[in-house]
Structure formats: C-alpha cells, structure tokens
C-alpha cells in the first residue's frame, strides 16, 4: 500500500519512548507509525491532536471535499490516528460536506484497542452550535457507536431532540459558540482525553485562537489545485503559537507528512 516512507527528522520531545531514528523501510510499517504517533502518556488535560491534508498550494478541498487530496500514505496515517484516539472530533460543516459516518477500525486495530483498555471503536463527536445535522444522515445510520453532538444552550430544542432521538449523546457547552476550554472540559467529563480533531478549518481556527491545540499532523499532498478552497484554519481572531517538529515523513509519491507539537504550557 505504501512504499519507502522515510523519516527525515525526529524529535523525541513528547514521545521519548519512540523508536530510535533509523532510515530503514521498516519505519514505514503500521507498527512504526503507531509508535511515531503515540499520544503522550500523561498529560494534565486532554491532548488535542489536529489532523489535516492540504495541497501544496494550501487548498483543503477539491470541489468541496478533501477526498481528492488523499494519498496512500495519508490514508494510512489517518487510519492510524483514529485507532489511537479516544474520540474523533469534527465540526458540523465537515460532517455535512463529507457525509461523515461512524469510524471504522479493522480487526487487528480493535484487538489492540481493547488490549489497551479502549473500546473497539472511537465515537465521532460533532461540534455544532445550531445542532444543524440531518438525523437521517450516515452519522446516525452508519455507525457502531453513538455519535456525540456538542452544541450550545441556544440551539433549537426541536433539533436537539431530533438528534437525541436519532441516537446522539447530546453535550451542551456554552452559548452561541463552543470555546476551546469548554470543549476540552466537556470531552474530559466523558473520559475522552486522546482527542483527534479532523477539522474543519472553522473548528481548527477556533481551537487555535483559543490556544487549545497541542499537536498538528499535517499532510501535504503532492498536487497543486488552485481554485477558491480555503486554508486549514480560519478564525476571526489570530493567535501565534510556537510549535516544534516531532517528525517529517515522506513517501515516494511525494506526500509529506509532518507532526508538530506545541511547546509546553508554562
Ligand atoms: N483537507 C482536510 O483535511 C479537511 C478536513 C476537514 C474539513 N475539510 C473541508 O473543510 C470544509 C468545511 O469547512 P468548515 O470550516 O465549514 O468546517 P467545520 O469547522 O467542520 O464546520 C463549521 C461548522 O461547525 C460548527 N462549529 C465549528 N466550530 C464551532 C464552535 N467553536 N462552536 C460551535 N460550533 C462550531 C458550526 O456548525 P453549525 O453551523 O451547525 O452551528 C460551523 O458552522 C469542507 O469542504 C471539508 O471538505 C478538509
């Protein structure tokens, strides 16, 4: 599926037990990827990892969806990150655009998860201020575990009720908008500490502006697409957060996979 993924650089800052730097093809195996992307063992609060793919020229979608940007290496990392997560967090815009269903984990992945005390499959948690989701969509009909909907106190109660009736766990966090702190607290209350945020740009932007992002896994797909698609994070406010590279992987097709971690909070 993937050939000659090659580690260019590794910092062992947050994962001191990760394998030593060796430039061997075995590093491209799924085992090595699980080690490379291991969550930090002990953190004071949930660890928020964000995963995105973009084109070389910064587009996050082609014709409104991200599928055309996927490469074998990106898909392998995408699946690895889901296997390692307690919860897959995503904004409602992405769920609507990409028609999200529940996460899928293969037999071996399930075995590994259960062996490490996790449920077989992580739930999808959707952030939607307006609770604006279709209760008949795949999010509710094509999933093994109940989705979580994180919404606001001022969401339309009829919509919230319809999502609950469709099987969602409803979590209310804030009014008008869910803040980074509110979101993290809500997930922690549910015991969900290894957070994998799959976007989209509005949610990532909000988390960035709220200083809630601990890690970014960014794939650059080896394509230019032009067009009007936006960048990976957009928010009304800006905030500069220093990050340090944990590793950079490349695949023979030109895919570049980077992992960036936030410097420790004071
Ligand atoms: N390349 C990639 O890796 C990647 C990844 C993800 C998405 N995408 C692309 O990004 C596009 C979607 O972008 P987007 O910015 O609309 O995505 P988004 O962040 O997933 O969705 C925005 C919506 O999510 C809800 N939301 C986000 N942050 C919130 C907050 N802090 N509090 C309350 N609600 C919040 C709101 O939903 P309500 O309107 O329901 O209140 C908002 O309208 C799609 O084209 C998708 O394909 C690409």
PDB file of N, CA and C in Angstrom, residues 226-262:
ATOM      1  N   UNK A 226      -5.131  25.058  -7.195  1.00  0.00           N
ATOM      2  CA  UNK A 226      -5.723  26.371  -7.463  1.00  0.00           C
ATOM      3  C   UNK A 226      -7.102  26.481  -6.837  1.00  0.00           C
ATOM      4  N   UNK A 227      -7.992  27.203  -7.505  1.00  0.00           N
ATOM      5  CA  UNK A 227      -9.367  27.284  -7.033  1.00  0.00           C
ATOM      6  C   UNK A 227      -9.528  28.214  -5.845  1.00  0.00           C
ATOM      7  N   UNK A 228     -10.665  28.078  -5.189  1.00  0.00           N
ATOM      8  CA  UNK A 228     -11.024  29.006  -4.119  1.00  0.00           C
ATOM      9  C   UNK A 228     -11.063  28.342  -2.743  1.00  0.00           C
ATOM     10  N   UNK A 229     -10.657  27.089  -2.666  1.00  0.00           N
ATOM     11  CA  UNK A 229     -10.720  26.395  -1.371  1.00  0.00           C
ATOM     12  C   UNK A 229      -9.871  27.124  -0.337  1.00  0.00           C
ATOM     13  N   UNK A 230     -10.333  27.101   0.897  1.00  0.00           N
ATOM     14  CA  UNK A 230      -9.661  27.821   1.972  1.00  0.00           C
ATOM     15  C   UNK A 230      -8.482  27.066   2.539  1.00  0.00           C
ATOM     16  N   UNK A 231      -7.879  27.675   3.531  1.00  0.00           N
ATOM     17  CA  UNK A 231      -6.717  27.090   4.199  1.00  0.00           C
ATOM     18  C   UNK A 231      -7.168  26.219   5.373  1.00  0.00           C
ATOM     19  N   UNK A 232      -6.212  25.614   6.084  1.00  0.00           N
ATOM     20  CA  UNK A 232      -6.588  24.607   7.083  1.00  0.00           C
ATOM     21  C   UNK A 232      -7.243  25.201   8.321  1.00  0.00           C
ATOM     22  N   UNK A 233      -6.939  26.465   8.651  1.00  0.00           N
ATOM     23  CA  UNK A 233      -7.554  27.073   9.839  1.00  0.00           C
ATOM     24  C   UNK A 233      -8.001  28.490   9.510  1.00  0.00           C
ATOM     25  N   UNK A 234      -9.219  28.804   9.887  1.00  0.00           N
ATOM     26  CA  UNK A 234      -9.716  30.171   9.724  1.00  0.00           C
ATOM     27  C   UNK A 234     -10.470  30.561  10.993  1.00  0.00           C
ATOM     28  N   UNK A 235     -10.225  31.774  11.473  1.00  0.00           N
ATOM     29  CA  UNK A 235     -10.951  32.257  12.644  1.00  0.00           C
ATOM     30  C   UNK A 235     -10.918  33.771  12.633  1.00  0.00           C
ATOM     31  N   UNK A 236     -11.885  34.400  13.286  1.00  0.00           N
ATOM     32  CA  UNK A 236     -11.906  35.866  13.295  1.00  0.00           C
ATOM     33  C   UNK A 236     -10.662  36.450  13.952  1.00  0.00           C
ATOM     34  N   UNK A 237     -10.206  35.814  15.013  1.00  0.00           N
ATOM     35  CA  UNK A 237      -9.032  36.326  15.718  1.00  0.00           C
ATOM     36  C   UNK A 237      -7.783  35.525  15.377  1.00  0.00           C
ATOM     37  N   UNK A 238      -6.621  36.124  15.625  1.00  0.00           N
ATOM     38  CA  UNK A 238      -5.376  35.397  15.392  1.00  0.00           C
ATOM     39  C   UNK A 238      -4.649  35.182  16.716  1.00  0.00           C
ATOM     40  N   UNK A 239      -3.851  34.173  16.729  1.00  0.00           N
ATOM     41  CA  UNK A 239      -3.010  33.895  17.891  1.00  0.00           C
ATOM     42  C   UNK A 239      -1.801  33.117  17.392  1.00  0.00           C
ATOM     43  N   UNK A 240      -0.625  33.558  17.740  1.00  0.00           N
ATOM     44  CA  UNK A 240       0.591  32.886  17.283  1.00  0.00           C
ATOM     45  C   UNK A 240       1.012  31.875  18.346  1.00  0.00           C
ATOM     46  N   UNK A 241       1.125  30.626  17.955  1.00  0.00           N
ATOM     47  CA  UNK A 241       1.523  29.565  18.877  1.00  0.00           C
ATOM     48  C   UNK A 241       2.771  28.887  18.319  1.00  0.00           C
ATOM     49  N   UNK A 242       3.825  28.869  19.096  1.00  0.00           N
ATOM     50  CA  UNK A 242       5.065  28.232  18.636  1.00  0.00           C
ATOM     51  C   UNK A 242       4.923  26.720  18.680  1.00  0.00           C
ATOM     52  N   UNK A 243       5.319  26.079  17.617  1.00  0.00           N
ATOM     53  CA  UNK A 243       5.266  24.619  17.528  1.00  0.00           C
ATOM     54  C   UNK A 243       6.660  24.108  17.184  1.00  0.00           C
ATOM     55  N   UNK A 244       6.891  22.844  17.512  1.00  0.00           N
ATOM     56  CA  UNK A 244       8.186  22.258  17.169  1.00  0.00           C
ATOM     57  C   UNK A 244       7.952  20.965  16.392  1.00  0.00           C
ATOM     58  N   UNK A 245       8.797  20.673  15.408  1.00  0.00           N
ATOM     59  CA  UNK A 245       8.545  19.460  14.623  1.00  0.00           C
ATOM     60  C   UNK A 245       8.893  18.210  15.418  1.00  0.00           C
ATOM     61  N   UNK A 246       7.983  17.230  15.391  1.00  0.00           N
ATOM     62  CA  UNK A 246       8.265  15.934  16.013  1.00  0.00           C
ATOM     63  C   UNK A 246       8.814  14.978  14.971  1.00  0.00           C
ATOM     64  N   UNK A 247       8.248  14.999  13.789  1.00  0.00           N
ATOM     65  CA  UNK A 247       8.844  14.229  12.691  1.00  0.00           C
ATOM     66  C   UNK A 247       8.308  14.716  11.356  1.00  0.00           C
ATOM     67  N   UNK A 248       9.047  14.352  10.342  1.00  0.00           N
ATOM     68  CA  UNK A 248       8.629  14.596   8.955  1.00  0.00           C
ATOM     69  C   UNK A 248       8.840  13.292   8.205  1.00  0.00           C
ATOM     70  N   UNK A 249       7.775  12.817   7.562  1.00  0.00           N
ATOM     71  CA  UNK A 249       7.871  11.597   6.772  1.00  0.00           C
ATOM     72  C   UNK A 249       7.613  11.950   5.321  1.00  0.00           C
ATOM     73  N   UNK A 250       8.253  11.237   4.431  1.00  0.00           N
ATOM     74  CA  UNK A 250       7.929  11.429   3.024  1.00  0.00           C
ATOM     75  C   UNK A 250       7.638  10.071   2.416  1.00  0.00           C
ATOM     76  N   UNK A 251       6.781  10.048   1.422  1.00  0.00           N
ATOM     77  CA  UNK A 251       6.535   8.822   0.672  1.00  0.00           C
ATOM     78  C   UNK A 251       7.066   9.026  -0.742  1.00  0.00           C
ATOM     79  N   UNK A 252       7.240   7.932  -1.453  1.00  0.00           N
ATOM     80  CA  UNK A 252       7.844   8.042  -2.784  1.00  0.00           C
ATOM     81  C   UNK A 252       6.969   8.823  -3.758  1.00  0.00           C
ATOM     82  N   UNK A 253       5.677   8.909  -3.499  1.00  0.00           N
ATOM     83  CA  UNK A 253       4.822   9.683  -4.418  1.00  0.00           C
ATOM     84  C   UNK A 253       4.913  11.182  -4.145  1.00  0.00           C
ATOM     85  N   UNK A 254       5.702  11.561  -3.140  1.00  0.00           N
ATOM     86  CA  UNK A 254       5.870  12.989  -2.857  1.00  0.00           C
ATOM     87  C   UNK A 254       5.049  13.478  -1.678  1.00  0.00           C
ATOM     88  N   UNK A 255       4.208  12.615  -1.123  1.00  0.00           N
ATOM     89  CA  UNK A 255       3.443  13.011   0.068  1.00  0.00           C
ATOM     90  C   UNK A 255       4.405  13.347   1.209  1.00  0.00           C
ATOM     91  N   UNK A 256       4.140  14.445   1.880  1.00  0.00           N
ATOM     92  CA  UNK A 256       4.951  14.825   3.041  1.00  0.00           C
ATOM     93  C   UNK A 256       4.032  14.853   4.263  1.00  0.00           C
ATOM     94  N   UNK A 257       4.406  14.102   5.292  1.00  0.00           N
ATOM     95  CA  UNK A 257       3.569  14.042   6.498  1.00  0.00           C
ATOM     96  C   UNK A 257       4.364  14.626   7.654  1.00  0.00           C
ATOM     97  N   UNK A 258       3.833  15.651   8.248  1.00  0.00           N
ATOM     98  CA  UNK A 258       4.548  16.302   9.342  1.00  0.00           C
ATOM     99  C   UNK A 258       3.748  16.182  10.638  1.00  0.00           C
ATOM    100  N   UNK A 259       4.467  16.148  11.735  1.00  0.00           N
ATOM    101  CA  UNK A 259       3.814  16.160  13.052  1.00  0.00           C
ATOM    102  C   UNK A 259       4.463  17.271  13.869  1.00  0.00           C
ATOM    103  N   UNK A 260       3.637  18.204  14.295  1.00  0.00           N
ATOM    104  CA  UNK A 260       4.112  19.365  15.042  1.00  0.00           C
ATOM    105  C   UNK A 260       3.502  19.343  16.433  1.00  0.00           C
ATOM    106  N   UNK A 261       4.304  19.602  17.449  1.00  0.00           N
ATOM    107  CA  UNK A 261       3.752  19.646  18.809  1.00  0.00           C
ATOM    108  C   UNK A 261       3.989  21.029  19.412  1.00  0.00           C
ATOM    109  N   UNK A 262       3.044  21.391  20.236  1.00  0.00           N
ATOM    110  CA  UNK A 262       3.118  22.683  20.896  1.00  0.00           C
ATOM    111  C   UNK A 262       4.204  22.641  21.968  1.00  0.00           C
TER     112      UNK A 262
END
